[in-house]
Structures are given as structure tokens and as C-alpha cells.
PDB file of C-alpha atoms and ligand atoms in Angstrom:
ATOM      1  CA  MET Y   1     138.840 -62.759  86.104  1.00 90.00           C
ATOM      2  CA  ALA Y   2     141.550 -60.219  85.112  1.00 95.00           C
ATOM      3  CA  PHE Y   3     144.585 -58.511  86.649  1.00 96.00           C
ATOM      4  CA  LYS Y   4     145.467 -54.835  86.551  1.00 97.00           C
ATOM      5  CA  GLU Y   5     148.815 -53.320  87.446  1.00 96.00           C
ATOM      6  CA  ASN Y   6     148.263 -49.602  86.991  1.00 96.00           C
ATOM      7  CA  PRO Y   7     145.401 -47.269  87.723  1.00 98.00           C
ATOM      8  CA  SER Y   8     143.654 -45.109  85.138  1.00 98.00           C
ATOM      9  CA  VAL Y   9     143.032 -41.479  86.183  1.00 98.00           C
ATOM     10  CA  TYR Y  10     140.627 -39.201  84.348  1.00 98.00           C
ATOM     11  CA  LEU Y  11     140.371 -35.473  85.180  1.00 98.00           C
ATOM     12  CA  VAL Y  12     136.652 -34.982  84.547  1.00 98.00           C
ATOM     13  CA  THR Y  13     135.681 -31.758  86.111  1.00 98.00           C
ATOM     14  CA  LYS Y  14     137.416 -28.423  86.665  1.00 97.00           C
ATOM     15  CA  PRO Y  15     136.624 -24.807  87.571  1.00 96.00           C
ATOM     16  CA  ALA Y  16     134.988 -22.435  85.122  1.00 96.00           C
ATOM     17  CA  ILE Y  17     134.545 -18.683  85.673  1.00 97.00           C
ATOM     18  CA  ASN Y  18     131.551 -16.718  84.512  1.00 97.00           C
ATOM     19  CA  TRP Y  19     133.564 -13.787  83.219  1.00 97.00           C
ATOM     20  CA  PRO Y  20     130.641 -11.469  82.330  1.00 97.00           C
ATOM     21  CA  GLN Y  21     129.358 -11.788  85.939  1.00 98.00           C
ATOM     22  CA  ILE Y  22     132.862 -10.982  87.298  1.00 97.00           C
ATOM     23  CA  ALA Y  23     133.007  -7.894  84.980  1.00 97.00           C
ATOM     24  CA  ASN Y  24     129.582  -6.828  86.310  1.00 98.00           C
ATOM     25  CA  PHE Y  25     130.855  -7.123  89.862  1.00 98.00           C
ATOM     26  CA  PHE Y  26     133.957  -5.025  89.111  1.00 97.00           C
ATOM     27  CA  GLU Y  27     131.839  -2.328  87.396  1.00 97.00           C
ATOM     28  CA  GLU Y  28     129.411  -2.208  90.343  1.00 97.00           C
ATOM     29  CA  GLU Y  29     132.184  -1.979  92.823  1.00 97.00           C
ATOM     30  CA  ASN Y  30     134.035   0.719  90.849  1.00 96.00           C
ATOM     31  CA  VAL Y  31     137.306  -1.236  90.753  1.00 96.00           C
ATOM     32  CA  PRO Y  32     139.470  -1.457  87.635  1.00 95.00           C
ATOM     33  CA  PRO Y  33     138.082  -3.657  84.895  1.00 95.00           C
ATOM     34  CA  ILE Y  34     139.466  -6.944  83.564  1.00 95.00           C
ATOM     35  CA  PRO Y  35     142.251  -7.421  82.692  1.00 93.00           C
ATOM     36  CA  ASP Y  36     143.862  -4.874  85.163  1.00 93.00           C
ATOM     37  CA  SER Y  37     141.922  -6.386  88.062  1.00 94.00           C
ATOM     38  CA  VAL Y  38     142.882 -10.005  87.441  1.00 95.00           C
ATOM     39  CA  ARG Y  39     146.539 -10.851  86.776  1.00 94.00           C
ATOM     40  CA  ALA Y  40     145.867 -14.619  86.159  1.00 95.00           C
ATOM     41  CA  GLY Y  41     144.634 -13.968  82.623  1.00 93.00           C
ATOM     42  CA  ASP Y  42     142.870 -17.056  81.257  1.00 91.00           C
ATOM     43  CA  ASP Y  43     144.393 -19.399  83.808  1.00 95.00           C
ATOM     44  CA  GLU Y  44     141.015 -20.001  85.442  1.00 96.00           C
ATOM     45  CA  SER Y  45     142.208 -22.076  88.374  1.00 97.00           C
ATOM     46  CA  ALA Y  46     144.588 -19.310  89.406  1.00 97.00           C
ATOM     47  CA  ALA Y  47     142.046 -16.634  88.602  1.00 97.00           C
ATOM     48  CA  VAL Y  48     139.533 -18.112  91.086  1.00 98.00           C
ATOM     49  CA  ILE Y  49     142.027 -18.051  93.761  1.00 98.00           C
ATOM     50  CA  GLU Y  50     143.195 -14.486  92.821  1.00 97.00           C
ATOM     51  CA  ILE Y  51     139.636 -13.130  92.703  1.00 97.00           C
ATOM     52  CA  SER Y  52     138.629 -14.683  96.049  1.00 97.00           C
ATOM     53  CA  ALA Y  53     141.946 -13.655  97.780  1.00 97.00           C
ATOM     54  CA  ARG Y  54     141.754 -10.057  96.516  1.00 97.00           C
ATOM     55  CA  MET Y  55     138.108  -9.898  97.864  1.00 96.00           C
ATOM     56  CA  CYS Y  56     139.534  -9.891 101.369  1.00 95.00           C
ATOM     57  CA  TYR Y  57     141.185  -6.492 100.872  1.00 94.00           C
ATOM     58  CA  MET Y  58     139.211  -5.376  97.770  1.00 96.00           C
ATOM     59  CA  SER Y  59     142.704  -4.999  96.270  1.00 95.00           C
ATOM     60  CA  TYR Y  60     141.714  -5.553  92.553  1.00 96.00           C
ATOM     61  CA  GLY Y  61     144.234  -3.784  90.337  1.00 90.00           C
ATOM     62  CA  ARG Y  62     146.576  -3.165  93.199  1.00 93.00           C
ATOM     63  CA  GLY Y  63     149.467  -5.117  94.932  1.00 91.00           C
ATOM     64  CA  ARG Y  64     151.528  -7.919  93.378  1.00 88.00           C
ATOM     65  CA  ARG Y  65     151.442  -7.661  89.601  1.00 87.00           C
ATOM     66  CA  ASP Y  66     152.923 -11.111  88.908  1.00 94.00           C
ATOM     67  CA  ILE Y  67     150.423 -14.024  89.318  1.00 96.00           C
ATOM     68  CA  THR Y  68     153.156 -16.585  90.141  1.00 96.00           C
ATOM     69  CA  ASP Y  69     154.466 -14.256  92.874  1.00 96.00           C
ATOM     70  CA  PHE Y  70     150.907 -13.700  94.100  1.00 96.00           C
ATOM     71  CA  ILE Y  71     150.034 -17.369  94.356  1.00 97.00           C
ATOM     72  CA  ASN Y  72     153.383 -18.342  95.961  1.00 97.00           C
ATOM     73  CA  ASN Y  73     152.891 -15.624  98.536  1.00 97.00           C
ATOM     74  CA  LEU Y  74     149.536 -17.141  99.448  1.00 97.00           C
ATOM     75  CA  LEU Y  75     151.149 -20.670  99.717  1.00 98.00           C
ATOM     76  CA  SER Y  76     154.139 -19.549 101.722  1.00 97.00           C
ATOM     77  CA  SER Y  77     151.981 -17.512 104.189  1.00 96.00           C
ATOM     78  CA  LYS Y  78     149.613 -20.502 104.532  1.00 95.00           C
ATOM     79  CA  ASP Y  79     146.547 -18.569 103.299  1.00 95.00           C
ATOM     80  CA  GLY Y  80     145.059 -21.958 102.556  1.00 96.00           C
ATOM     81  CA  SER Y  81     141.341 -21.233 102.639  1.00 97.00           C
ATOM     82  CA  VAL Y  82     141.330 -19.457  99.273  1.00 98.00           C
ATOM     83  CA  PHE Y  83     142.633 -22.744  97.696  1.00 98.00           C
ATOM     84  CA  GLU Y  84     139.370 -24.355  98.769  1.00 98.00           C
ATOM     85  CA  HIS Y  85     137.456 -22.446  96.056  1.00 98.00           C
ATOM     86  CA  VAL Y  86     139.048 -24.522  93.257  1.00 98.00           C
ATOM     87  CA  ASN Y  87     137.730 -28.075  92.901  1.00 98.00           C
ATOM     88  CA  TYR Y  88     138.594 -30.898  90.520  1.00 98.00           C
ATOM     89  CA  GLY Y  89     136.771 -34.097  89.763  1.00 98.00           C
ATOM     90  CA  LEU Y  90     138.686 -37.299  89.081  1.00 98.00           C
ATOM     91  CA  ILE Y  91     137.513 -40.746  88.068  1.00 98.00           C
ATOM     92  CA  VAL Y  92     139.996 -43.339  89.213  1.00 98.00           C
ATOM     93  CA  THR Y  93     139.758 -46.997  88.101  1.00 98.00           C
ATOM     94  CA  GLY Y  94     142.181 -49.927  88.397  1.00 98.00           C
ATOM     95  CA  VAL Y  95     142.822 -49.401  92.078  1.00 98.00           C
ATOM     96  CA  SER Y  96     142.493 -51.815  94.961  1.00 98.00           C
ATOM     97  CA  ARG Y  97     140.011 -51.776  97.803  1.00 98.00           C
ATOM     98  CA  SER Y  98     142.978 -51.400 100.149  1.00 98.00           C
ATOM     99  CA  LEU Y  99     143.947 -48.253  98.350  1.00 98.00           C
ATOM    100  CA  THR Y 100     140.432 -46.706  98.544  1.00 98.00           C
ATOM    101  CA  HIS Y 101     140.215 -47.610 102.203  1.00 98.00           C
ATOM    102  CA  GLU Y 102     143.280 -45.367 102.751  1.00 98.00           C
ATOM    103  CA  LEU Y 103     142.011 -42.753 100.311  1.00 98.00           C
ATOM    104  CA  VAL Y 104     138.679 -42.183 101.970  1.00 98.00           C
ATOM    105  CA  ARG Y 105     140.383 -41.407 105.267  1.00 98.00           C
ATOM    106  CA  HIS Y 106     140.998 -37.999 103.637  1.00 98.00           C
ATOM    107  CA  ARG Y 107     137.901 -36.186 104.792  1.00 98.00           C
ATOM    108  CA  ALA Y 108     138.231 -32.453 104.692  1.00 98.00           C
ATOM    109  CA  GLY Y 109     137.366 -31.072 101.262  1.00 98.00           C
ATOM    110  CA  PHE Y 110     136.837 -34.459  99.594  1.00 98.00           C
ATOM    111  CA  ALA Y 111     133.678 -36.090  98.127  1.00 98.00           C
ATOM    112  CA  TYR Y 112     133.563 -39.702  97.018  1.00 98.00           C
ATOM    113  CA  SER Y 113     131.284 -41.980  95.011  1.00 98.00           C
ATOM    114  CA  GLN Y 114     132.537 -45.594  94.838  1.00 98.00           C
ATOM    115  CA  ARG Y 115     131.340 -48.621  92.966  1.00 97.00           C
ATOM    116  CA  SER Y 116     129.133 -50.743  95.262  1.00 96.00           C
ATOM    117  CA  GLN Y 117     129.960 -54.324  95.932  1.00 96.00           C
ATOM    118  CA  ARG Y 118     126.371 -54.873  97.023  1.00 96.00           C
ATOM    119  CA  TYR Y 119     124.852 -53.778  93.727  1.00 96.00           C
ATOM    120  CA  VAL Y 120     127.528 -54.841  91.331  1.00 96.00           C
ATOM    121  CA  ASP Y 121     128.432 -58.491  90.632  1.00 95.00           C
ATOM    122  CA  GLU Y 122     132.092 -59.394  91.224  1.00 95.00           C
ATOM    123  CA  THR Y 123     131.967 -62.796  89.463  1.00 94.00           C
ATOM    124  CA  GLU Y 124     134.066 -61.583  86.585  1.00 91.00           C
ATOM    125  CA  GLY Y 125     136.035 -59.402  88.965  1.00 88.00           C
ATOM    126  CA  THR Y 126     139.434 -57.697  88.339  1.00 97.00           C
ATOM    127  CA  PHE Y 127     142.235 -57.742  90.888  1.00 98.00           C
ATOM    128  CA  VAL Y 128     144.975 -55.134  91.288  1.00 98.00           C
ATOM    129  CA  ILE Y 129     148.530 -56.434  91.674  1.00 97.00           C
ATOM    130  CA  PRO Y 130     150.533 -54.588  94.322  1.00 97.00           C
ATOM    131  CA  PRO Y 131     153.502 -52.805  92.744  1.00 96.00           C
ATOM    132  CA  ALA Y 132     156.016 -55.048  94.544  1.00 95.00           C
ATOM    133  CA  LEU Y 133     154.574 -57.990  92.646  1.00 96.00           C
ATOM    134  CA  SER Y 134     154.097 -56.377  89.212  1.00 94.00           C
ATOM    135  CA  SER Y 135     155.289 -58.175  86.167  1.00 90.00           C
ATOM    136  CA  GLU Y 136     158.076 -55.637  85.789  1.00 89.00           C
ATOM    137  CA  ARG Y 137     159.639 -56.996  88.947  1.00 91.00           C
ATOM    138  CA  ASP Y 138     160.810 -60.322  87.702  1.00 87.00           C
ATOM    139  CA  PHE Y 139     162.642 -61.102  90.991  1.00 91.00           C
ATOM    140  CA  THR Y 140     159.335 -61.406  92.829  1.00 93.00           C
ATOM    141  CA  LYS Y 141     157.768 -63.805  90.451  1.00 92.00           C
ATOM    142  CA  GLU Y 142     157.658 -66.726  92.982  1.00 95.00           C
ATOM    143  CA  ALA Y 143     155.782 -64.497  95.438  1.00 96.00           C
ATOM    144  CA  ARG Y 144     153.535 -63.404  92.557  1.00 96.00           C
ATOM    145  CA  LYS Y 145     152.523 -67.027  92.003  1.00 96.00           C
ATOM    146  CA  VAL Y 146     151.361 -67.212  95.629  1.00 97.00           C
ATOM    147  CA  LEU Y 147     149.292 -64.072  95.067  1.00 97.00           C
ATOM    148  CA  ASP Y 148     147.768 -65.256  91.768  1.00 96.00           C
ATOM    149  CA  ASP Y 149     146.760 -68.591  93.313  1.00 97.00           C
ATOM    150  CA  ALA Y 150     145.129 -66.931  96.254  1.00 97.00           C
ATOM    151  CA  LEU Y 151     143.205 -64.523  93.938  1.00 97.00           C
ATOM    152  CA  VAL Y 152     141.968 -67.351  91.740  1.00 97.00           C
ATOM    153  CA  HIS Y 153     140.837 -69.186  94.803  1.00 97.00           C
ATOM    154  CA  ALA Y 154     139.006 -66.112  96.201  1.00 97.00           C
ATOM    155  CA  SER Y 155     137.276 -65.435  92.869  1.00 97.00           C
ATOM    156  CA  GLU Y 156     136.158 -69.120  92.784  1.00 97.00           C
ATOM    157  CA  SER Y 157     134.831 -68.966  96.338  1.00 98.00           C
ATOM    158  CA  TYR Y 158     132.926 -65.715  95.535  1.00 98.00           C
ATOM    159  CA  THR Y 159     131.166 -67.420  92.583  1.00 97.00           C
ATOM    160  CA  GLU Y 160     130.460 -70.524  94.719  1.00 98.00           C
ATOM    161  CA  LEU Y 161     129.001 -68.421  97.468  1.00 98.00           C
ATOM    162  CA  VAL Y 162     126.756 -66.484  95.022  1.00 98.00           C
ATOM    163  CA  THR Y 163     125.484 -69.862  93.514  1.00 98.00           C
ATOM    164  CA  ALA Y 164     124.907 -71.417  96.971  1.00 98.00           C
ATOM    165  CA  LEU Y 165     123.004 -68.403  98.255  1.00 98.00           C
ATOM    166  CA  GLU Y 166     120.947 -68.067  95.083  1.00 97.00           C
ATOM    167  CA  LYS Y 167     119.802 -71.632  95.776  1.00 97.00           C
ATOM    168  CA  SER Y 168     119.289 -71.289  99.518  1.00 97.00           C
ATOM    169  CA  LEU Y 169     118.034 -67.794 100.362  1.00 97.00           C
ATOM    170  CA  PRO Y 170     114.262 -67.862 100.280  1.00 97.00           C
ATOM    171  CA  LYS Y 171     112.577 -65.426  97.954  1.00 96.00           C
ATOM    172  CA  SER Y 172     109.694 -64.947 100.370  1.00 97.00           C
ATOM    173  CA  ILE Y 173     111.783 -63.008 102.897  1.00 97.00           C
ATOM    174  CA  PHE Y 174     112.640 -60.206 100.458  1.00 97.00           C
ATOM    175  CA  ASP Y 175     110.434 -57.373  99.143  1.00 97.00           C
ATOM    176  CA  SER Y 176     112.058 -57.434  95.753  1.00 97.00           C
ATOM    177  CA  ASN Y 177     114.566 -59.227  93.572  1.00 96.00           C
ATOM    178  CA  THR Y 178     116.944 -56.330  93.914  1.00 96.00           C
ATOM    179  CA  ASP Y 179     116.931 -56.690  97.740  1.00 97.00           C
ATOM    180  CA  ARG Y 180     117.612 -60.416  97.386  1.00 97.00           C
ATOM    181  CA  ARG Y 181     120.445 -59.879  94.914  1.00 97.00           C
ATOM    182  CA  LYS Y 182     121.897 -57.282  97.300  1.00 97.00           C
ATOM    183  CA  ALA Y 183     121.719 -59.722 100.196  1.00 97.00           C
ATOM    184  CA  ILE Y 184     123.499 -62.349  98.162  1.00 98.00           C
ATOM    185  CA  ARG Y 185     126.317 -60.067  96.993  1.00 98.00           C
ATOM    186  CA  GLN Y 186     126.816 -58.381 100.367  1.00 97.00           C
ATOM    187  CA  ALA Y 187     127.359 -61.796 101.929  1.00 98.00           C
ATOM    188  CA  ALA Y 188     129.485 -63.192  99.154  1.00 98.00           C
ATOM    189  CA  ARG Y 189     131.815 -60.180  99.036  1.00 98.00           C
ATOM    190  CA  SER Y 190     133.239 -61.225 102.424  1.00 97.00           C
ATOM    191  CA  VAL Y 191     135.635 -63.549 100.636  1.00 98.00           C
ATOM    192  CA  LEU Y 192     136.954 -60.805  98.290  1.00 98.00           C
ATOM    193  CA  PRO Y 193     140.454 -59.712  99.122  1.00 98.00           C
ATOM    194  CA  ASN Y 194     141.939 -56.273  99.574  1.00 98.00           C
ATOM    195  CA  ALA Y 195     143.267 -56.564  96.022  1.00 98.00           C
ATOM    196  CA  THR Y 196     139.812 -56.461  94.423  1.00 98.00           C
ATOM    197  CA  GLU Y 197     139.565 -53.685  91.864  1.00 98.00           C
ATOM    198  CA  THR Y 198     137.281 -50.753  92.437  1.00 98.00           C
ATOM    199  CA  LYS Y 199     136.329 -47.533  90.762  1.00 98.00           C
ATOM    200  CA  ILE Y 200     135.856 -44.178  92.499  1.00 98.00           C
ATOM    201  CA  PHE Y 201     134.768 -40.631  91.598  1.00 98.00           C
ATOM    202  CA  ILE Y 202     136.634 -38.079  93.696  1.00 98.00           C
ATOM    203  CA  THR Y 203     135.938 -34.446  93.905  1.00 98.00           C
ATOM    204  CA  ALA Y 204     138.380 -32.367  96.016  1.00 98.00           C
ATOM    205  CA  ASN Y 205     139.570 -28.855  96.418  1.00 98.00           C
ATOM    206  CA  VAL Y 206     143.116 -27.728  95.880  1.00 98.00           C
ATOM    207  CA  ARG Y 207     143.951 -27.318  99.521  1.00 98.00           C
ATOM    208  CA  ALA Y 208     142.783 -30.874 100.256  1.00 98.00           C
ATOM    209  CA  LEU Y 209     144.496 -32.312  97.153  1.00 98.00           C
ATOM    210  CA  ARG Y 210     147.779 -30.698  98.118  1.00 98.00           C
ATOM    211  CA  HIS Y 211     147.568 -32.266 101.544  1.00 98.00           C
ATOM    212  CA  PHE Y 212     146.659 -35.667 100.115  1.00 98.00           C
ATOM    213  CA  ILE Y 213     149.578 -35.564  97.631  1.00 98.00           C
ATOM    214  CA  GLU Y 214     151.972 -34.489 100.286  1.00 98.00           C
ATOM    215  CA  LEU Y 215     151.005 -37.318 102.704  1.00 98.00           C
ATOM    216  CA  ARG Y 216     150.512 -40.048 100.116  1.00 98.00           C
ATOM    217  CA  GLY Y 217     153.401 -39.055  97.781  1.00 98.00           C
ATOM    218  CA  ALA Y 218     155.917 -39.381 100.624  1.00 98.00           C
ATOM    219  CA  SER Y 219     158.355 -42.271 100.989  1.00 98.00           C
ATOM    220  CA  PHE Y 220     156.470 -43.722 103.971  1.00 97.00           C
ATOM    221  CA  ALA Y 221     153.185 -44.113 102.057  1.00 98.00           C
ATOM    222  CA  ASP Y 222     152.100 -47.438 100.481  1.00 98.00           C
ATOM    223  CA  TRP Y 223     153.485 -47.847  96.927  1.00 98.00           C
ATOM    224  CA  GLU Y 224     150.105 -48.225  95.204  1.00 98.00           C
ATOM    225  CA  ILE Y 225     148.513 -45.076  96.726  1.00 98.00           C
ATOM    226  CA  ARG Y 226     151.843 -43.192  96.287  1.00 98.00           C
ATOM    227  CA  PHE Y 227     151.811 -44.095  92.609  1.00 98.00           C
ATOM    228  CA  LEU Y 228     148.200 -42.807  92.384  1.00 98.00           C
ATOM    229  CA  ALA Y 229     149.051 -39.567  94.258  1.00 98.00           C
ATOM    230  CA  ILE Y 230     151.901 -38.855  91.828  1.00 98.00           C
ATOM    231  CA  GLU Y 231     149.662 -39.625  88.767  1.00 98.00           C
ATOM    232  CA  ILE Y 232     147.118 -37.170  90.066  1.00 98.00           C
ATOM    233  CA  LEU Y 233     149.861 -34.656  90.748  1.00 98.00           C
ATOM    234  CA  LYS Y 234     151.169 -34.998  87.195  1.00 98.00           C
ATOM    235  CA  LEU Y 235     147.727 -34.310  85.740  1.00 98.00           C
ATOM    236  CA  LEU Y 236     147.189 -31.298  87.975  1.00 98.00           C
ATOM    237  CA  GLN Y 237     150.621 -29.832  87.246  1.00 98.00           C
ATOM    238  CA  VAL Y 238     149.640 -29.647  83.619  1.00 98.00           C
ATOM    239  CA  GLU Y 239     146.098 -28.376  84.453  1.00 97.00           C
ATOM    240  CA  ALA Y 240     147.086 -25.886  87.135  1.00 98.00           C
ATOM    241  CA  PRO Y 241     150.806 -25.417  87.134  1.00 97.00           C
ATOM    242  CA  LEU Y 242     150.668 -22.422  89.511  1.00 98.00           C
ATOM    243  CA  LEU Y 243     148.843 -24.397  92.163  1.00 98.00           C
ATOM    244  CA  PHE Y 244     150.869 -27.606  92.004  1.00 98.00           C
ATOM    245  CA  GLY Y 245     154.218 -26.530  90.467  1.00 98.00           C
ATOM    246  CA  ASP Y 246     156.097 -26.418  93.754  1.00 98.00           C
ATOM    247  CA  PHE Y 247     155.922 -30.240  94.100  1.00 98.00           C
ATOM    248  CA  LEU Y 248     159.116 -31.943  93.061  1.00 98.00           C
ATOM    249  CA  ILE Y 249     159.138 -35.668  91.946  1.00 98.00           C
ATOM    250  CA  GLU Y 250     162.128 -37.823  92.658  1.00 98.00           C
ATOM    251  CA  ASP Y 251     163.097 -41.284  91.511  1.00 98.00           C
ATOM    252  CA  LEU Y 252     164.023 -43.825  94.167  1.00 97.00           C
ATOM    253  CA  GLU Y 253     166.467 -46.735  93.787  1.00 95.00           C
ATOM    254  CA  ASP Y 254     163.564 -49.193  94.451  1.00 93.00           C
ATOM    255  CA  GLY Y 255     162.015 -48.091  91.159  1.00 93.00           C
ATOM    256  CA  THR Y 256     159.317 -46.059  92.752  1.00 96.00           C
ATOM    257  CA  GLN Y 257     158.959 -42.246  92.913  1.00 98.00           C
ATOM    258  CA  ILE Y 258     158.225 -39.789  95.767  1.00 98.00           C
ATOM    259  CA  THR Y 259     157.015 -36.256  95.753  1.00 98.00           C
ATOM    260  CA  TYR Y 260     157.307 -33.351  98.176  1.00 98.00           C
ATOM    261  CA  PRO Y 261     156.172 -29.689  98.013  1.00 98.00           C
ATOM    262  CA  LYS Y 262     158.148 -26.538  98.577  1.00 98.00           C
ATOM    263  CA  TYR Y 263     155.106 -25.185 100.570  1.00 98.00           C
ATOM    264  CA  SER Y 264     154.043 -27.848 103.064  1.00 98.00           C
ATOM    265  CA  LYS Y 265     150.337 -28.184 104.227  1.00 95.00           C
ATOM    266  CA  VAL Y 266     148.858 -24.772 103.525  1.00 96.00           C
TER     267      VAL Y 266
HETATM  268  C1  FAD Q   1     151.904 -43.233 105.674  1.00 82.54           C
HETATM  269  C2  FAD Q   1     150.605 -43.263 106.386  1.00 82.54           C
HETATM  270  C3  FAD Q   1     150.330 -44.272 107.270  1.00 82.54           C
HETATM  271  C4  FAD Q   1     149.066 -44.287 107.925  1.00 82.54           C
HETATM  272  N1  FAD Q   1     148.721 -45.363 108.803  1.00 82.54           N
HETATM  273  C5  FAD Q   1     147.602 -45.346 109.401  1.00 82.54           C
HETATM  274  C6  FAD Q   1     147.292 -46.395 110.397  1.00 82.54           C
HETATM  275  O1  FAD Q   1     148.077 -47.353 110.532  1.00 82.54           O
HETATM  276  N2  FAD Q   1     146.063 -46.410 111.021  1.00 82.54           N
HETATM  277  C7  FAD Q   1     145.153 -45.423 110.731  1.00 82.54           C
HETATM  278  O2  FAD Q   1     144.074 -45.414 111.293  1.00 82.54           O
HETATM  279  N3  FAD Q   1     145.379 -44.369 109.873  1.00 82.54           N
HETATM  280  C8  FAD Q   1     146.648 -44.403 109.193  1.00 82.54           C
HETATM  281  N4  FAD Q   1     146.923 -43.342 108.329  1.00 82.54           N
HETATM  282  C9  FAD Q   1     145.789 -42.331 108.036  1.00 82.54           C
HETATM  283  C10 FAD Q   1     146.046 -41.033 108.741  1.00 82.54           C
HETATM  284  O3  FAD Q   1     145.991 -41.188 110.175  1.00 82.54           O
HETATM  285  C11 FAD Q   1     144.968 -40.038 108.279  1.00 82.54           C
HETATM  286  O4  FAD Q   1     143.659 -40.536 108.645  1.00 82.54           O
HETATM  287  C12 FAD Q   1     144.958 -39.816 106.796  1.00 82.54           C
HETATM  288  O5  FAD Q   1     146.238 -39.610 106.305  1.00 82.54           O
HETATM  289  C13 FAD Q   1     144.166 -38.467 106.512  1.00 82.54           C
HETATM  290  O6  FAD Q   1     144.875 -37.403 106.979  1.00 82.54           O
HETATM  291  P1  FAD Q   1     144.164 -36.196 107.612  1.00 82.54           P
HETATM  292  O7  FAD Q   1     143.304 -36.558 108.804  1.00 82.54           O
HETATM  293  O8  FAD Q   1     145.254 -35.159 107.801  1.00 82.54           O
HETATM  294  O9  FAD Q   1     143.263 -35.738 106.327  1.00 82.54           O
HETATM  295  P2  FAD Q   1     141.791 -35.073 106.371  1.00 82.54           P
HETATM  296  O10 FAD Q   1     140.846 -35.903 107.046  1.00 82.54           O
HETATM  297  O11 FAD Q   1     141.530 -34.727 104.934  1.00 82.54           O
HETATM  298  O12 FAD Q   1     141.978 -33.713 107.152  1.00 82.54           O
HETATM  299  C14 FAD Q   1     142.810 -32.699 106.645  1.00 82.54           C
HETATM  300  C15 FAD Q   1     143.215 -31.793 107.778  1.00 82.54           C
HETATM  301  O13 FAD Q   1     142.078 -31.170 108.314  1.00 82.54           O
HETATM  302  C16 FAD Q   1     142.155 -31.058 109.733  1.00 82.54           C
HETATM  303  N5  FAD Q   1     141.103 -31.866 110.344  1.00 82.54           N
HETATM  304  C17 FAD Q   1     140.370 -32.822 109.723  1.00 82.54           C
HETATM  305  N6  FAD Q   1     139.484 -33.287 110.511  1.00 82.54           N
HETATM  306  C18 FAD Q   1     139.665 -32.739 111.777  1.00 82.54           C
HETATM  307  C19 FAD Q   1     139.066 -32.930 112.929  1.00 82.54           C
HETATM  308  N7  FAD Q   1     138.074 -33.707 113.209  1.00 82.54           N
HETATM  309  N8  FAD Q   1     139.578 -32.153 113.994  1.00 82.54           N
HETATM  310  C20 FAD Q   1     140.561 -31.328 113.861  1.00 82.54           C
HETATM  311  N9  FAD Q   1     141.215 -31.122 112.667  1.00 82.54           N
HETATM  312  C21 FAD Q   1     140.734 -31.854 111.615  1.00 82.54           C
HETATM  313  C22 FAD Q   1     143.565 -31.594 110.086  1.00 82.54           C
HETATM  314  O14 FAD Q   1     144.475 -30.513 110.131  1.00 82.54           O
HETATM  315  C23 FAD Q   1     143.853 -32.484 108.919  1.00 82.54           C
HETATM  316  O15 FAD Q   1     145.224 -32.731 108.763  1.00 82.54           O
HETATM  317  C24 FAD Q   1     148.067 -43.247 107.664  1.00 82.54           C
HETATM  318  C25 FAD Q   1     148.446 -42.229 106.812  1.00 82.54           C
HETATM  319  C26 FAD Q   1     149.659 -42.204 106.143  1.00 82.54           C
HETATM  320  C27 FAD Q   1     149.942 -41.125 105.132  1.00 82.54           C
END
């Protein structure tokens, strides 16, 4: 049994443009060739949005020359659909089941694959400590003791349940060992708490990610998911500064951070 206090976030997929095919398209359509037609240069995330947005008016080589100005104009005029062409894949570990229960409420533009508690044994499980009870917050150490005891107890109960079901569930009623193992774990997991650690693969488009970060990075969001939203934002601000650069991050007196965008829900 182990405890985790912070998530790990890995940016694992990002957009890639097939430039020779884009060049063929421009040639066929008799519009100015690259680079005149695409102001984003080698910023591929911005280029996907620029190429798709300019498709609407076939305005390659015309209009706003500055890509920052171009993207901000789309954001401010809420031309949100073109931001759906850019997707990122993230692997997130070290988060609680309560966090992912909130996360998967974000439906539009999100895809999820989460570690299964029916297939994966939780006997050596890890638990995620809520930020209010983290070891940095010395003043909550009495409350932390209550949590630690409860988690130890839950973990022991899980192991006892698995052992008891292994002894009592007849093999004859299952088609395979895998089915029987699943039946045991799916029953035993009922004693696992919200703090149980999980791992999730998230793919989401920029429009959806901006909405998620805006809602979950706000002061009224739970501290754990707010921390995750801001970690994701920080990665994306490096990866795609033009698409996430309008979000500001502020420190609060309680030691947490919040974030809010200049361009709300596009
Ligand atoms: C601080 C906070 C507290 C919360 N507390 C609770 C709670 O107590 N109980 C609870 O159940 N939930 C709660 N939620 C979850 C919340 O209600 C949303 O389910 C969640 O934030 C996802 O937001 P969304 O629906 O906008 O996102 P998405 O599902 O990703 O949708 C994005 C946008 O697409 C549009 N859209 C999506 N689906 C539809 C549709 N079917 N019809 C029309 N338009 C659609 C909407 O414009 C929507 O904003 C809370 C959320 C936050 C941030």
C-alpha cells in the first residue's frame, strides 16, 4: 500500500501536419503556396486551426498577417469549432477515483480509457491524499491520521474480501478463470474508497480542453482536479502557446492556484 500526493501528467499525442499534402492542395486550388498561405509557420497546432479556418472563406494568403492576431480573433469571436481540429493525448496517473468521476462528466470532445478495477488487482493499491491533507499542510496532520487509518483499513478489507471470495466462489459457475477473477475483484472493489489511485488516458480537442480548464481551474472547483487542470494547462501553454496563452494563473492565500481565460468558453 502506498500514498501519492501529486498527479503525473504525460503529454503523449499531438497534432502533425502532412505538409506535402497541404502544398498539393494549395497548388490544385491555385492559392498562394506555403509560406504565404499559412502564417503559423512551424507551429503545427496553430497551423491546423489556421488552415481549417481559412478554408471557410478560401482566404489563404489574404486577411490577417499576424498569427497571434488571427487566433485571438477566432477566440474572441467564439469561432470555437475550428479549435476542435486539434487534439492532444494525455496520460494521467496518481489521481483519485473521485477526481476521474468528475473528469468523465466532460463529454463533448473527450475520449477516455481508464484502468479497470475489475481486471486489475488492487491488493497493493495506492491511495491519493486530498491536497488539504497533504504532508505540506502540517496543521492538518491530526485529520491526516484519521484518513491514513481509514485507508489502511479499506485496503485490508479489500484483501480479506478477495481471499474470502477466492475460497467461496465455486469455479463451476464460471466459463473461465478470467471471468472468476473479474467476479472476485468487481465485488471486492466495493470497499475501496474515493481516494483509490487510478490511471487514465485522455484525448481531447482544444475547444473541450479550454472549457475543462476554465471550469475545473476556477476557485469553486475541487482542489485535486483544479491542480490537475492547471498542470495540464501549464503543459499546453508550452506546447501550444497561441491556443492557451490567454489563461492567467493566480496564487491564492490558501496555497492553491486558480486559472481563468481572457476568452471564456469559445
Ligand atoms: C465546481 C463544479 C461543481 C459541480 N458539481 C456537480 C454536482 O454537484 N453534481 C453534478 O451532477 N455535477 C456537478 N458538476 C458537473 C457539471 O454539472 C458538468 O457535468 C461538468 O462540469 C461538465 O460540464 P459540461 O456539461 O459543460 O461539459 P461537456 O459535457 O464536455 O459539454 C461541453 C459543452 O457542450 C454542450 N453540451 C454538451 N452536452 C450537451 C447536451 N446534451 N445538450 C446540449 N448541450 C450540450 C454544453 O454547452 C456544454 O457546456 C460540477 C462541475 C463543477 C465545475
